[in-house]
Each structure stands twice: as C-alpha cells, then as structure tokens.
PDB file of C-alpha atoms in Angstrom:
ATOM      1  CA  TYR Y 285     214.954  72.079  21.192  1.00 83.00           C
ATOM      2  CA  GLY Y 286     210.833  72.046  20.240  1.00 87.00           C
ATOM      3  CA  LEU Y 287     211.834  67.983  19.651  1.00 86.00           C
ATOM      4  CA  VAL Y 288     213.677  67.276  22.844  1.00 86.00           C
ATOM      5  CA  ARG Y 289     210.816  69.493  24.766  1.00 88.00           C
ATOM      6  CA  ALA Y 290     208.298  66.992  23.029  1.00 89.00           C
ATOM      7  CA  ASP Y 291     209.847  63.690  24.089  1.00 88.00           C
ATOM      8  CA  LEU Y 292     210.298  62.988  20.022  1.00 90.00           C
ATOM      9  CA  VAL Y 293     214.003  63.591  19.688  1.00 89.00           C
ATOM     10  CA  PRO Y 294     216.384  62.034  22.096  1.00 90.00           C
ATOM     11  CA  SER Y 295     218.136  65.220  23.689  1.00 89.00           C
ATOM     12  CA  ARG Y 296     222.087  63.705  23.610  1.00 88.00           C
ATOM     13  CA  VAL Y 297     220.648  62.448  19.374  1.00 90.00           C
ATOM     14  CA  ALA Y 298     219.444  65.833  18.221  1.00 91.00           C
ATOM     15  CA  MET Y 299     222.858  67.910  20.187  1.00 92.00           C
ATOM     16  CA  SER Y 300     224.933  66.017  17.910  1.00 92.00           C
ATOM     17  CA  VAL Y 301     223.585  66.179  14.745  1.00 92.00           C
ATOM     18  CA  MET Y 302     223.343  69.530  15.718  1.00 92.00           C
ATOM     19  CA  VAL Y 303     227.333  69.743  16.748  1.00 93.00           C
ATOM     20  CA  ALA Y 304     228.134  68.196  13.802  1.00 93.00           C
ATOM     21  CA  ALA Y 305     226.033  70.201  10.803  1.00 93.00           C
ATOM     22  CA  ASN Y 306     228.230  73.530  12.438  1.00 93.00           C
ATOM     23  CA  LEU Y 307     230.465  71.002  11.813  1.00 93.00           C
ATOM     24  CA  VAL Y 308     229.852  70.547   7.693  1.00 93.00           C
ATOM     25  CA  THR Y 309     229.310  74.785   7.685  1.00 93.00           C
ATOM     26  CA  LEU Y 310     233.203  75.431   9.542  1.00 92.00           C
ATOM     27  CA  VAL Y 311     234.434  73.186   6.823  1.00 91.00           C
ATOM     28  CA  PHE Y 312     233.027  74.944   3.487  1.00 91.00           C
ATOM     29  CA  ALA Y 313     234.018  78.379   5.838  1.00 91.00           C
ATOM     30  CA  ALA Y 314     237.306  77.659   6.246  1.00 89.00           C
ATOM     31  CA  LEU Y 315     237.271  76.913   2.569  1.00 89.00           C
ATOM     32  CA  ALA Y 316     235.422  80.452   1.031  1.00 88.00           C
ATOM     33  CA  SER Y 317     236.591  82.899   4.489  1.00 83.00           C
ATOM     34  CA  SER Y 318     239.717  84.625   4.006  1.00 78.00           C
ATOM     35  CA  THR Y 319     238.935  87.064   7.610  1.00 81.00           C
ATOM     36  CA  PHE Y 320     236.508  84.787   9.746  1.00 87.00           C
ATOM     37  CA  PRO Y 321     239.226  82.031  12.718  1.00 89.00           C
ATOM     38  CA  VAL Y 322     237.646  78.963  11.324  1.00 91.00           C
ATOM     39  CA  TYR Y 323     240.080  77.836  13.873  1.00 92.00           C
ATOM     40  CA  ALA Y 324     238.899  79.368  16.811  1.00 92.00           C
ATOM     41  CA  ALA Y 325     235.494  78.130  16.277  1.00 93.00           C
ATOM     42  CA  CYS Y 326     236.865  75.135  15.205  1.00 94.00           C
ATOM     43  CA  LEU Y 327     237.848  74.512  19.152  1.00 94.00           C
ATOM     44  CA  HIS Y 328     234.816  75.565  20.629  1.00 94.00           C
ATOM     45  CA  THR Y 329     233.730  73.417  18.893  1.00 94.00           C
ATOM     46  CA  VAL Y 330     235.663  70.468  20.211  1.00 94.00           C
ATOM     47  CA  ILE Y 331     234.334  72.092  23.670  1.00 94.00           C
ATOM     48  CA  ALA Y 332     230.441  72.655  23.055  1.00 93.00           C
ATOM     49  CA  ALA Y 333     231.201  68.084  22.058  1.00 93.00           C
ATOM     50  CA  ALA Y 334     233.011  67.647  25.535  1.00 93.00           C
ATOM     51  CA  MET Y 335     230.225  70.187  27.818  1.00 92.00           C
ATOM     52  CA  LEU Y 336     226.976  68.328  25.665  1.00 91.00           C
ATOM     53  CA  ASN Y 337     229.166  64.668  27.005  1.00 91.00           C
ATOM     54  CA  LEU Y 338     228.573  63.798  22.617  1.00 92.00           C
ATOM     55  CA  PRO Y 339     229.454  60.109  22.192  1.00 90.00           C
ATOM     56  CA  ARG Y 340     232.298  58.789  19.548  1.00 89.00           C
ATOM     57  CA  ARG Y 341     234.806  61.690  21.511  1.00 89.00           C
ATOM     58  CA  TRP Y 342     237.818  60.887  19.487  1.00 92.00           C
ATOM     59  CA  LEU Y 343     235.880  60.697  16.318  1.00 92.00           C
ATOM     60  CA  TRP Y 344     233.936  65.291  17.217  1.00 93.00           C
ATOM     61  CA  PHE Y 345     238.076  65.524  17.794  1.00 93.00           C
ATOM     62  CA  ILE Y 346     239.709  63.970  14.554  1.00 93.00           C
ATOM     63  CA  PHE Y 347     236.923  65.586  12.340  1.00 93.00           C
ATOM     64  CA  CYS Y 348     237.377  69.016  13.745  1.00 93.00           C
ATOM     65  CA  LEU Y 349     241.086  68.435  13.140  1.00 93.00           C
ATOM     66  CA  PRO Y 350     241.001  68.987   9.278  1.00 92.00           C
ATOM     67  CA  PRO Y 351     238.865  72.393   9.032  1.00 92.00           C
ATOM     68  CA  TYR Y 352     241.327  74.006  11.612  1.00 93.00           C
ATOM     69  CA  VAL Y 353     243.811  72.626  10.266  1.00 92.00           C
ATOM     70  CA  LEU Y 354     242.822  74.873   6.552  1.00 91.00           C
ATOM     71  CA  SER Y 355     241.565  78.050   8.646  1.00 90.00           C
ATOM     72  CA  ALA Y 356     244.946  77.993  10.414  1.00 90.00           C
ATOM     73  CA  TYR Y 357     247.280  77.425   7.098  1.00 90.00           C
ATOM     74  CA  ASN Y 358     245.598  79.878   5.902  1.00 87.00           C
ATOM     75  CA  HIS Y 359     245.368  82.793   8.277  1.00 85.00           C
ATOM     76  CA  CYS Y 360     249.330  81.698   8.346  1.00 86.00           C
ATOM     77  CA  VAL Y 361     250.396  81.812   4.852  1.00 84.00           C
ATOM     78  CA  ARG Y 362     248.847  85.953   4.761  1.00 79.00           C
ATOM     79  CA  ALA Y 363     251.009  88.259   4.018  1.00 70.00           C
ATOM     80  CA  LEU Y 364     251.317  90.472   7.449  1.00 71.00           C
ATOM     81  CA  GLU Y 365     250.341  93.464   6.376  1.00 76.00           C
ATOM     82  CA  TYR Y 366     247.326  96.252   8.712  1.00 75.00           C
ATOM     83  CA  ASP Y 367     245.332  99.073   7.279  1.00 77.00           C
ATOM     84  CA  TYR Y 368     246.091 100.349  10.734  1.00 79.00           C
ATOM     85  CA  PRO Y 369     249.213 100.392  12.899  1.00 79.00           C
ATOM     86  CA  PRO Y 370     248.933  97.382  15.191  1.00 79.00           C
ATOM     87  CA  LEU Y 371     249.541  97.275  19.336  1.00 83.00           C
ATOM     88  CA  LEU Y 372     252.190  95.117  18.633  1.00 79.00           C
ATOM     89  CA  LEU Y 373     255.878  94.876  20.292  1.00 85.00           C
ATOM     90  CA  GLU Y 374     258.896  94.857  18.594  1.00 80.00           C
ATOM     91  CA  GLY Y 375     259.727  93.144  15.812  1.00 77.00           C
ATOM     92  CA  ALA Y 376     256.609  91.134  16.687  1.00 76.00           C
ATOM     93  CA  SER Y 377     255.572  91.531  13.149  1.00 74.00           C
ATOM     94  CA  ALA Y 378     258.428  90.076  12.004  1.00 75.00           C
ATOM     95  CA  PRO Y 379     258.435  87.165   9.087  1.00 76.00           C
ATOM     96  CA  ARG Y 380     258.074  83.814  10.900  1.00 79.00           C
ATOM     97  CA  GLY Y 381     259.285  79.429   8.562  1.00 82.00           C
ATOM     98  CA  LEU Y 382     256.237  78.577   7.570  1.00 81.00           C
ATOM     99  CA  HIS Y 383     256.338  75.916  10.513  1.00 82.00           C
ATOM    100  CA  ALA Y 384     257.183  78.746  12.954  1.00 83.00           C
ATOM    101  CA  ARG Y 385     253.618  80.221  12.543  1.00 83.00           C
ATOM    102  CA  LEU Y 386     251.994  76.601  12.708  1.00 86.00           C
ATOM    103  CA  THR Y 387     253.402  75.250  15.914  1.00 88.00           C
ATOM    104  CA  HIS Y 388     251.321  78.164  18.025  1.00 88.00           C
ATOM    105  CA  TYR Y 389     247.888  76.527  16.393  1.00 90.00           C
ATOM    106  CA  LEU Y 390     249.814  72.981  16.917  1.00 90.00           C
ATOM    107  CA  VAL Y 391     249.950  73.849  20.696  1.00 92.00           C
ATOM    108  CA  LEU Y 392     246.812  75.062  20.859  1.00 92.00           C
ATOM    109  CA  TYR Y 393     244.937  72.603  19.533  1.00 93.00           C
ATOM    110  CA  VAL Y 394     246.680  70.118  22.031  1.00 93.00           C
ATOM    111  CA  PHE Y 395     245.989  71.383  24.602  1.00 94.00           C
ATOM    112  CA  THR Y 396     241.877  72.435  23.478  1.00 93.00           C
ATOM    113  CA  VAL Y 397     241.964  68.945  22.981  1.00 93.00           C
ATOM    114  CA  LEU Y 398     243.453  68.172  26.234  1.00 94.00           C
ATOM    115  CA  PHE Y 399     241.083  70.514  27.917  1.00 93.00           C
ATOM    116  CA  ALA Y 400     237.920  68.897  26.146  1.00 93.00           C
ATOM    117  CA  TRP Y 401     239.230  65.288  26.917  1.00 94.00           C
ATOM    118  CA  VAL Y 402     239.017  66.242  30.889  1.00 93.00           C
ATOM    119  CA  PHE Y 403     235.346  67.203  30.597  1.00 93.00           C
ATOM    120  CA  TYR Y 404     235.240  63.715  29.128  1.00 93.00           C
ATOM    121  CA  LEU Y 405     236.472  62.432  32.556  1.00 93.00           C
ATOM    122  CA  MET Y 406     234.483  64.823  34.937  1.00 94.00           C
ATOM    123  CA  HIS Y 407     231.402  63.175  32.728  1.00 93.00           C
ATOM    124  CA  ASP Y 408     232.207  59.918  33.432  1.00 93.00           C
ATOM    125  CA  GLU Y 409     233.115  59.288  36.853  1.00 93.00           C
ATOM    126  CA  TYR Y 410     230.428  61.011  37.723  1.00 93.00           C
ATOM    127  CA  ALA Y 411     227.626  58.118  35.325  1.00 92.00           C
ATOM    128  CA  ARG Y 412     229.457  55.764  37.579  1.00 92.00           C
ATOM    129  CA  ARG Y 413     228.565  57.218  41.289  1.00 93.00           C
ATOM    130  CA  ILE Y 414     225.323  57.794  40.219  1.00 93.00           C
ATOM    131  CA  GLU Y 415     225.547  54.011  39.100  1.00 92.00           C
ATOM    132  CA  ARG Y 416     226.959  53.037  41.927  1.00 91.00           C
ATOM    133  CA  SER Y 417     223.846  55.566  44.120  1.00 93.00           C
ATOM    134  CA  ARG Y 418     221.413  54.180  41.808  1.00 93.00           C
ATOM    135  CA  ALA Y 419     222.852  49.831  42.659  1.00 91.00           C
ATOM    136  CA  SER Y 420     223.474  51.082  46.666  1.00 92.00           C
ATOM    137  CA  ALA Y 421     220.089  52.268  46.777  1.00 93.00           C
ATOM    138  CA  SER Y 422     218.271  49.587  45.088  1.00 91.00           C
ATOM    139  CA  LEU Y 423     220.856  46.721  47.965  1.00 92.00           C
ATOM    140  CA  GLY Y 424     220.000  48.947  49.993  1.00 92.00           C
ATOM    141  CA  SER Y 425     215.980  48.583  49.165  1.00 91.00           C
ATOM    142  CA  LEU Y 426     215.967  44.174  49.131  1.00 92.00           C
ATOM    143  CA  VAL Y 427     218.294  43.672  51.734  1.00 91.00           C
ATOM    144  CA  ALA Y 428     216.264  45.698  54.062  1.00 91.00           C
ATOM    145  CA  ASP Y 429     212.981  43.577  52.472  1.00 89.00           C
ATOM    146  CA  ARG Y 430     214.815  40.283  53.327  1.00 87.00           C
ATOM    147  CA  LEU Y 431     215.884  40.888  56.629  1.00 86.00           C
ATOM    148  CA  ALA Y 432     212.245  42.023  57.204  1.00 83.00           C
ATOM    149  CA  LYS Y 433     212.155  38.174  56.745  1.00 81.00           C
ATOM    150  CA  TYR Y 434     214.829  37.177  58.878  1.00 79.00           C
ATOM    151  CA  ASP Y 435     216.143  35.369  54.687  1.00 83.00           C
ATOM    152  CA  THR Y 436     220.592  36.370  56.649  1.00 84.00           C
ATOM    153  CA  GLU Y 437     221.168  33.763  53.131  1.00 85.00           C
ATOM    154  CA  SER Y 438     218.905  35.493  50.469  1.00 87.00           C
ATOM    155  CA  ALA Y 439     220.551  38.677  52.806  1.00 89.00           C
ATOM    156  CA  ARG Y 440     224.411  38.100  51.844  1.00 89.00           C
ATOM    157  CA  TRP Y 441     223.857  35.895  48.602  1.00 90.00           C
ATOM    158  CA  LEU Y 442     222.750  39.909  47.805  1.00 90.00           C
ATOM    159  CA  LEU Y 443     225.913  41.772  49.766  1.00 90.00           C
ATOM    160  CA  GLN Y 444     228.071  39.037  47.103  1.00 89.00           C
ATOM    161  CA  ALA Y 445     226.468  39.151  43.760  1.00 88.00           C
ATOM    162  CA  ALA Y 446     227.013  43.432  44.702  1.00 87.00           C
ATOM    163  CA  SER Y 447     230.793  43.123  45.761  1.00 82.00           C
ATOM    164  CA  ALA Y 448     231.082  40.775  42.889  1.00 71.00           C
ATOM    165  CA  ALA Y 449     232.572  37.929  45.109  1.00 57.00           C
ATOM    166  CA  ALA Y 450     231.719  34.717  44.714  1.00 48.00           C
ATOM    167  CA  PRO Y 451     228.278  34.005  45.185  1.00 52.00           C
ATOM    168  CA  VAL Y 452     227.487  30.713  47.885  1.00 46.00           C
ATOM    169  CA  ASN Y 453     225.238  27.397  46.905  1.00 48.00           C
ATOM    170  CA  GLY Y 454     227.577  28.187  43.905  1.00 47.00           C
ATOM    171  CA  GLY Y 455     226.177  30.848  42.231  1.00 49.00           C
ATOM    172  CA  ALA Y 456     222.348  30.746  43.361  1.00 51.00           C
ATOM    173  CA  ASP Y 457     219.682  33.026  45.208  1.00 55.00           C
ATOM    174  CA  PRO Y 458     217.747  30.327  46.788  1.00 52.00           C
ATOM    175  CA  THR Y 459     214.648  32.434  46.903  1.00 53.00           C
ATOM    176  CA  ARG Y 460     214.771  33.529  42.368  1.00 56.00           C
ATOM    177  CA  SER Y 461     214.614  32.556  38.892  1.00 57.00           C
ATOM    178  CA  SER Y 462     217.888  31.994  37.117  1.00 66.00           C
ATOM    179  CA  ALA Y 463     216.399  34.756  35.659  1.00 68.00           C
ATOM    180  CA  THR Y 464     215.424  36.554  38.294  1.00 75.00           C
ATOM    181  CA  GLU Y 465     218.593  36.129  39.341  1.00 76.00           C
ATOM    182  CA  ALA Y 466     220.887  37.014  37.686  1.00 81.00           C
ATOM    183  CA  ALA Y 467     218.400  40.966  36.679  1.00 84.00           C
ATOM    184  CA  VAL Y 468     219.426  41.448  40.252  1.00 84.00           C
ATOM    185  CA  ALA Y 469     222.675  40.774  40.196  1.00 84.00           C
ATOM    186  CA  ASP Y 470     222.931  43.758  37.067  1.00 85.00           C
ATOM    187  CA  THR Y 471     221.470  45.852  40.176  1.00 87.00           C
ATOM    188  CA  VAL Y 472     222.895  45.855  43.028  1.00 88.00           C
ATOM    189  CA  ARG Y 473     226.227  45.392  41.354  1.00 87.00           C
ATOM    190  CA  GLY Y 474     228.681  48.034  41.649  1.00 85.00           C
ATOM    191  CA  ALA Y 475     227.412  49.491  45.072  1.00 88.00           C
ATOM    192  CA  ASP Y 476     229.795  51.354  46.872  1.00 89.00           C
ATOM    193  CA  ASP Y 477     231.280  49.586  49.277  1.00 89.00           C
ATOM    194  CA  ASN Y 478     231.599  50.943  52.240  1.00 91.00           C
ATOM    195  CA  PHE Y 479     228.182  50.576  52.381  1.00 91.00           C
ATOM    196  CA  VAL Y 480     227.816  46.564  51.431  1.00 91.00           C
ATOM    197  CA  ALA Y 481     230.660  45.947  54.149  1.00 91.00           C
ATOM    198  CA  SER Y 482     227.935  48.087  56.720  1.00 92.00           C
ATOM    199  CA  LEU Y 483     225.369  45.746  55.582  1.00 91.00           C
ATOM    200  CA  GLU Y 484     227.307  42.762  55.966  1.00 91.00           C
ATOM    201  CA  THR Y 485     228.139  43.564  59.829  1.00 92.00           C
ATOM    202  CA  ILE Y 486     224.197  43.968  59.949  1.00 91.00           C
ATOM    203  CA  VAL Y 487     223.295  40.530  58.197  1.00 90.00           C
ATOM    204  CA  ALA Y 488     226.505  38.955  60.262  1.00 88.00           C
ATOM    205  CA  ASN Y 489     224.786  40.607  64.029  1.00 87.00           C
ATOM    206  CA  LEU Y 490     221.512  38.973  62.695  1.00 83.00           C
ATOM    207  CA  GLU Y 491     222.923  35.801  62.190  1.00 80.00           C
ATOM    208  CA  ALA Y 492     225.054  35.475  65.747  1.00 78.00           C
ATOM    209  CA  TYR Y 493     221.354  36.850  67.254  1.00 77.00           C
ATOM    210  CA  ARG Y 494     218.624  34.204  66.206  1.00 71.00           C
ATOM    211  CA  PRO Y 495     220.094  31.528  68.997  1.00 67.00           C
ATOM    212  CA  HIS Y 496     218.715  34.380  71.250  1.00 68.00           C
ATOM    213  CA  LEU Y 497     215.817  34.934  69.662  1.00 65.00           C
ATOM    214  CA  PRO Y 498     212.651  33.796  71.414  1.00 60.00           C
ATOM    215  CA  ASN Y 499     210.700  31.313  68.575  1.00 57.00           C
ATOM    216  CA  TRP Y 500     206.851  33.146  67.882  1.00 54.00           C
ATOM    217  CA  MET Y 501     210.120  35.883  65.870  1.00 59.00           C
ATOM    218  CA  VAL Y 502     212.049  33.802  63.840  1.00 59.00           C
ATOM    219  CA  ASP Y 503     208.127  31.798  63.073  1.00 58.00           C
ATOM    220  CA  ALA Y 504     206.742  35.475  62.039  1.00 59.00           C
ATOM    221  CA  ALA Y 505     209.599  36.098  60.018  1.00 62.00           C
ATOM    222  CA  PHE Y 506     209.785  32.952  58.348  1.00 61.00           C
ATOM    223  CA  CYS Y 507     205.416  33.014  58.701  1.00 62.00           C
ATOM    224  CA  ALA Y 508     205.974  35.989  56.709  1.00 59.00           C
ATOM    225  CA  ARG Y 509     208.611  34.700  54.366  1.00 60.00           C
ATOM    226  CA  SER Y 510     206.778  31.879  53.839  1.00 60.00           C
ATOM    227  CA  THR Y 511     203.214  34.125  52.507  1.00 59.00           C
ATOM    228  CA  ASP Y 512     205.377  35.939  49.963  1.00 58.00           C
ATOM    229  CA  ASP Y 513     206.576  33.464  48.248  1.00 56.00           C
ATOM    230  CA  ASP Y 514     203.795  32.168  47.979  1.00 53.00           C
ATOM    231  CA  ASP Y 515     200.513  34.495  47.338  1.00 50.00           C
ATOM    232  CA  GLU Y 516     202.131  37.378  45.845  1.00 45.00           C
ATOM    233  CA  THR Y 517     198.261  39.215  45.822  1.00 42.00           C
ATOM    234  CA  ASP Y 518     197.760  38.861  49.698  1.00 43.00           C
ATOM    235  CA  ARG Y 519     200.798  40.859  50.230  1.00 39.00           C
ATOM    236  CA  GLY Y 520     199.604  44.390  52.105  1.00 38.00           C
ATOM    237  CA  THR Y 521     197.050  41.912  54.120  1.00 36.00           C
ATOM    238  CA  ALA Y 522     200.507  39.844  54.934  1.00 35.00           C
ATOM    239  CA  GLU Y 523     202.380  42.514  56.174  1.00 37.00           C
ATOM    240  CA  THR Y 524     200.439  43.862  58.516  1.00 34.00           C
ATOM    241  CA  THR Y 525     199.446  40.623  60.532  1.00 35.00           C
ATOM    242  CA  SER Y 526     201.803  38.341  59.702  1.00 36.00           C
ATOM    243  CA  ALA Y 527     203.865  38.680  63.132  1.00 36.00           C
ATOM    244  CA  ARG Y 528     200.716  38.761  65.422  1.00 35.00           C
ATOM    245  CA  SER Y 529     198.967  36.196  63.579  1.00 38.00           C
ATOM    246  CA  CYS Y 530     202.589  34.267  63.577  1.00 40.00           C
ATOM    247  CA  ARG Y 531     203.010  34.018  66.949  1.00 36.00           C
ATOM    248  CA  SER Y 532     198.662  33.099  67.650  1.00 38.00           C
ATOM    249  CA  SER Y 533     199.913  30.375  64.951  1.00 39.00           C
ATOM    250  CA  HIS Y 534     202.660  28.931  67.229  1.00 39.00           C
ATOM    251  CA  ARG Y 535     200.566  28.841  69.863  1.00 38.00           C
ATOM    252  CA  SER Y 536     197.519  26.444  68.900  1.00 38.00           C
ATOM    253  CA  GLY Y 537     199.092  25.344  65.384  1.00 42.00           C
ATOM    254  CA  ASN Y 538     197.082  26.735  62.748  1.00 40.00           C
ATOM    255  CA  GLY Y 539     195.762  31.022  62.849  1.00 40.00           C
ATOM    256  CA  SER Y 540     193.715  32.992  61.835  1.00 39.00           C
ATOM    257  CA  ARG Y 541     192.753  36.180  61.729  1.00 40.00           C
ATOM    258  CA  LYS Y 542     189.757  38.638  60.118  1.00 41.00           C
ATOM    259  CA  GLY Y 543     191.009  41.559  58.063  1.00 42.00           C
ATOM    260  CA  ASN Y 544     190.846  44.907  59.897  1.00 44.00           C
ATOM    261  CA  ALA Y 545     189.642  48.350  58.001  1.00 41.00           C
ATOM    262  CA  ALA Y 546     193.283  48.326  57.236  1.00 44.00           C
ATOM    263  CA  THR Y 547     193.401  46.467  55.140  1.00 46.00           C
ATOM    264  CA  PRO Y 548     191.857  45.832  51.217  1.00 48.00           C
ATOM    265  CA  ASN Y 549     188.704  44.052  51.931  1.00 53.00           C
ATOM    266  CA  PRO Y 550     187.555  43.223  55.596  1.00 50.00           C
ATOM    267  CA  ASP Y 551     185.804  40.326  53.990  1.00 55.00           C
ATOM    268  CA  VAL Y 552     188.664  38.199  53.208  1.00 56.00           C
ATOM    269  CA  PHE Y 553     190.353  35.639  56.285  1.00 58.00           C
ATOM    270  CA  THR Y 554     193.507  35.538  56.343  1.00 62.00           C
ATOM    271  CA  TRP Y 555     195.857  32.102  57.190  1.00 66.00           C
ATOM    272  CA  ARG Y 556     199.045  32.012  58.377  1.00 61.00           C
ATOM    273  CA  THR Y 557     200.626  27.786  59.639  1.00 65.00           C
ATOM    274  CA  ALA Y 558     203.785  27.567  61.054  1.00 59.00           C
ATOM    275  CA  ALA Y 559     205.504  23.884  61.205  1.00 64.00           C
ATOM    276  CA  VAL Y 560     206.903  24.198  64.773  1.00 67.00           C
ATOM    277  CA  VAL Y 561     209.683  22.126  65.552  1.00 68.00           C
ATOM    278  CA  ARG Y 562     211.169  20.813  68.660  1.00 72.00           C
ATOM    279  CA  ALA Y 563     214.332  19.500  70.177  1.00 73.00           C
ATOM    280  CA  ARG Y 564     216.190  19.006  73.265  1.00 76.00           C
ATOM    281  CA  LEU Y 565     219.713  18.905  74.946  1.00 74.00           C
ATOM    282  CA  ARG Y 566     220.962  17.196  77.625  1.00 75.00           C
ATOM    283  CA  SER Y 567     224.472  16.711  78.972  1.00 72.00           C
ATOM    284  CA  ARG Y 568     225.190  14.925  81.720  1.00 73.00           C
ATOM    285  CA  VAL Y 569     228.601  15.093  83.609  1.00 66.00           C
ATOM    286  CA  LEU Y 570     230.436  12.448  85.553  1.00 69.00           C
ATOM    287  CA  ARG Y 571     231.824  13.571  88.430  1.00 64.00           C
ATOM    288  CA  GLY Y 572     235.396  12.191  87.412  1.00 66.00           C
ATOM    289  CA  ALA Y 573     239.027  13.882  87.493  1.00 70.00           C
ATOM    290  CA  GLY Y 574     238.922  17.204  88.261  1.00 70.00           C
ATOM    291  CA  ASP Y 575     237.545  20.374  90.468  1.00 74.00           C
ATOM    292  CA  ALA Y 576     235.073  22.346  89.394  1.00 71.00           C
ATOM    293  CA  SER Y 577     236.136  24.480  87.028  1.00 74.00           C
ATOM    294  CA  ASP Y 578     236.188  21.519  85.126  1.00 75.00           C
ATOM    295  CA  ILE Y 579     232.454  20.730  85.151  1.00 73.00           C
ATOM    296  CA  THR Y 580     232.286  24.584  85.156  1.00 74.00           C
ATOM    297  CA  SER Y 581     234.046  24.587  80.952  1.00 77.00           C
ATOM    298  CA  LEU Y 582     232.236  21.728  80.300  1.00 77.00           C
ATOM    299  CA  LEU Y 583     228.913  22.959  80.918  1.00 73.00           C
ATOM    300  CA  SER Y 584     230.195  26.390  79.242  1.00 75.00           C
ATOM    301  CA  SER Y 585     230.777  24.381  75.841  1.00 79.00           C
ATOM    302  CA  PHE Y 586     228.071  21.933  76.084  1.00 79.00           C
ATOM    303  CA  VAL Y 587     226.293  25.725  76.150  1.00 78.00           C
ATOM    304  CA  ASP Y 588     228.656  27.072  72.321  1.00 79.00           C
ATOM    305  CA  ILE Y 589     227.616  24.039  70.965  1.00 81.00           C
ATOM    306  CA  VAL Y 590     224.560  23.907  71.445  1.00 80.00           C
ATOM    307  CA  HIS Y 591     224.450  28.151  69.972  1.00 77.00           C
ATOM    308  CA  ALA Y 592     226.086  26.771  67.278  1.00 79.00           C
ATOM    309  CA  ALA Y 593     223.450  23.992  66.402  1.00 79.00           C
ATOM    310  CA  ALA Y 594     221.072  26.604  66.844  1.00 76.00           C
ATOM    311  CA  ARG Y 595     222.348  28.832  64.834  1.00 74.00           C
ATOM    312  CA  ASN Y 596     223.652  26.421  60.950  1.00 77.00           C
ATOM    313  CA  THR Y 597     219.785  25.305  61.898  1.00 75.00           C
ATOM    314  CA  LYS Y 598     218.091  28.950  61.238  1.00 71.00           C
ATOM    315  CA  ALA Y 599     217.124  27.356  64.997  1.00 73.00           C
ATOM    316  CA  ALA Y 600     216.303  29.043  68.314  1.00 71.00           C
ATOM    317  CA  VAL Y 601     217.298  28.461  71.063  1.00 73.00           C
ATOM    318  CA  HIS Y 602     214.316  28.878  74.178  1.00 70.00           C
ATOM    319  CA  SER Y 603     216.424  27.922  77.495  1.00 69.00           C
ATOM    320  CA  PHE Y 604     219.186  26.632  79.161  1.00 67.00           C
ATOM    321  CA  ILE Y 605     218.035  24.619  82.374  1.00 65.00           C
TER     322      ILE Y 605
END
C-alpha cells in the first residue's frame, strides 16, 4: 500500500504480486494442513483476481485449480467422524463414492470461474465506455476548433476518422502531417456513434449555410485559420482580434489593430491580411417559347447553380439583383 501511494509501483502490479504470493501460500497449506479449508480460500482468490481486474485472467483460473483440487481431494477422502452430534439430515453422513464427493467441488469451482468471468466482462465494458467517452470528448474539442475557423473539410475528416470510415482526400487531413494525422485519428477513433452523427449534421448544415453567409464572416474565419497555421505563438492575440481585423481587411485590403489590455503584449501590432476575390455571374433570358412560369423556373435554376458554385468553391453569395 505504501509503495502504491508513493507512486513507486503500479497498483495492478502490486495487487498481482500480492495475490500470487497468497496463491503460493495456499499451495503449501493444501499439503500441510488437513483441517484448513484451502479450497474455499482458492475460490476467494479467483473472485479477488476478477474484482481487481488483474491481467492474465486465464492464468489465475488455471493456477488456482491445483491447490483447490488437492484440498478438495483431502477433504473427500477423510473419514466422516464427528466429536459431537452433527446437525445433518438423516442419511447425509452415509458413505459415498469418491467421484460423488468430488462432483460437488467440481461444480462449485466451475460456477466460481463463471462468476469471476462476469466481473471481468464488466471491467471490459467499463473500459470500453471510458475509452468511448474520452474519444468523444477529444472529437468534440477538435471539431469545435475546426468549425470556429469554418474549416468544414478538416472537421469532416475528423468525423470520418472517428467512425472508421474511408477518410476524404484519400485518407489525409489537409491541415496536418502524416504522423500527426495518425495520432489524431487514434485519439478520436471509437467515439460515440450518435455523437458523431450529430456533429455530421452540424457540419453539413454549416456547409449548406456557407453560400448564404456574408463575405466578411467567411473571410474572418479563413483569416483566423491561416493565422493559427502560420503563427502558433500569436494564438492569444489572434483569437482576440481576428474577426474584427479580418472584417477591416476586407474593406481596405490590409488591416492593423493594436493590442489592448486583454492581449499578452499590448505593444505588439497584429496584422491581418485576407485575399478577397469577387465574381459576377449574369443570366440573360431571351423570350421565346413558354410563359412566365418557364422564365421563373429558369431563374430559379440559375440561383441554384450560383449557390452550388459557391458551395463547391467555399465562397459566399453576396446578393441577387
């Protein structure tokens, strides 16, 4: 106990050594004692190994069997003599064959092993649930970080890695190296399916909203994303001033904002630059066969095409005139 509390020995190692030492003691006790119920102590050892979730579970079941059989045999071959009147039913002390006496001990050990196996299955399920919760928490944090920068492509890659599906772009996250990518995939793999489905719905909605958002919002998210990728040391200042400075850069091309009291260093200027590309799409409808509903249908199709083009190019629709 002192070694475990002092972090000198892992708890499972200490408990394994302690239970193993107890098992060795039971082997000698089975050979040296004719009255001590070693078989009962062996059953307790099996239950203790399962409740403590000790490794090598089958070895505990196997190594507890020899002292158990030895003690059970010694108790079965002993003469049924009592110093005082026993509290037994009539005929209970009648002579029986050796196999009949050993059958009860065999059934008891099998039942105990099955009971201990249930404990091991409970520990396995607890471990799976804890791992699933840990993966879900990591996935939620990483996806939230991507969506704050409107990086829906990386967020979708994370969701596909969590669900063990075939990742996009041939299995690569465009914002990470292969080594980091593998580590992140291992962190989020096995997340809760319902949680992954909910995040997929959010990502799909954001991708559908993108064509309808004002340009400065998309530019601000893109600017924050580029700043985090290029300069990790300026993260605190970037989070404070990214949205407004990117909106300002949309108007003037380059923007500067002096740090305030909330930033780590108020004397450092933070520069934000965003490239703005505008495109005008025009539709010209020549009056021909058809009525006004046909023209309306054509214009609606044009609107759908524009939104589809904006969605595929990660752009935003400003207005229709």
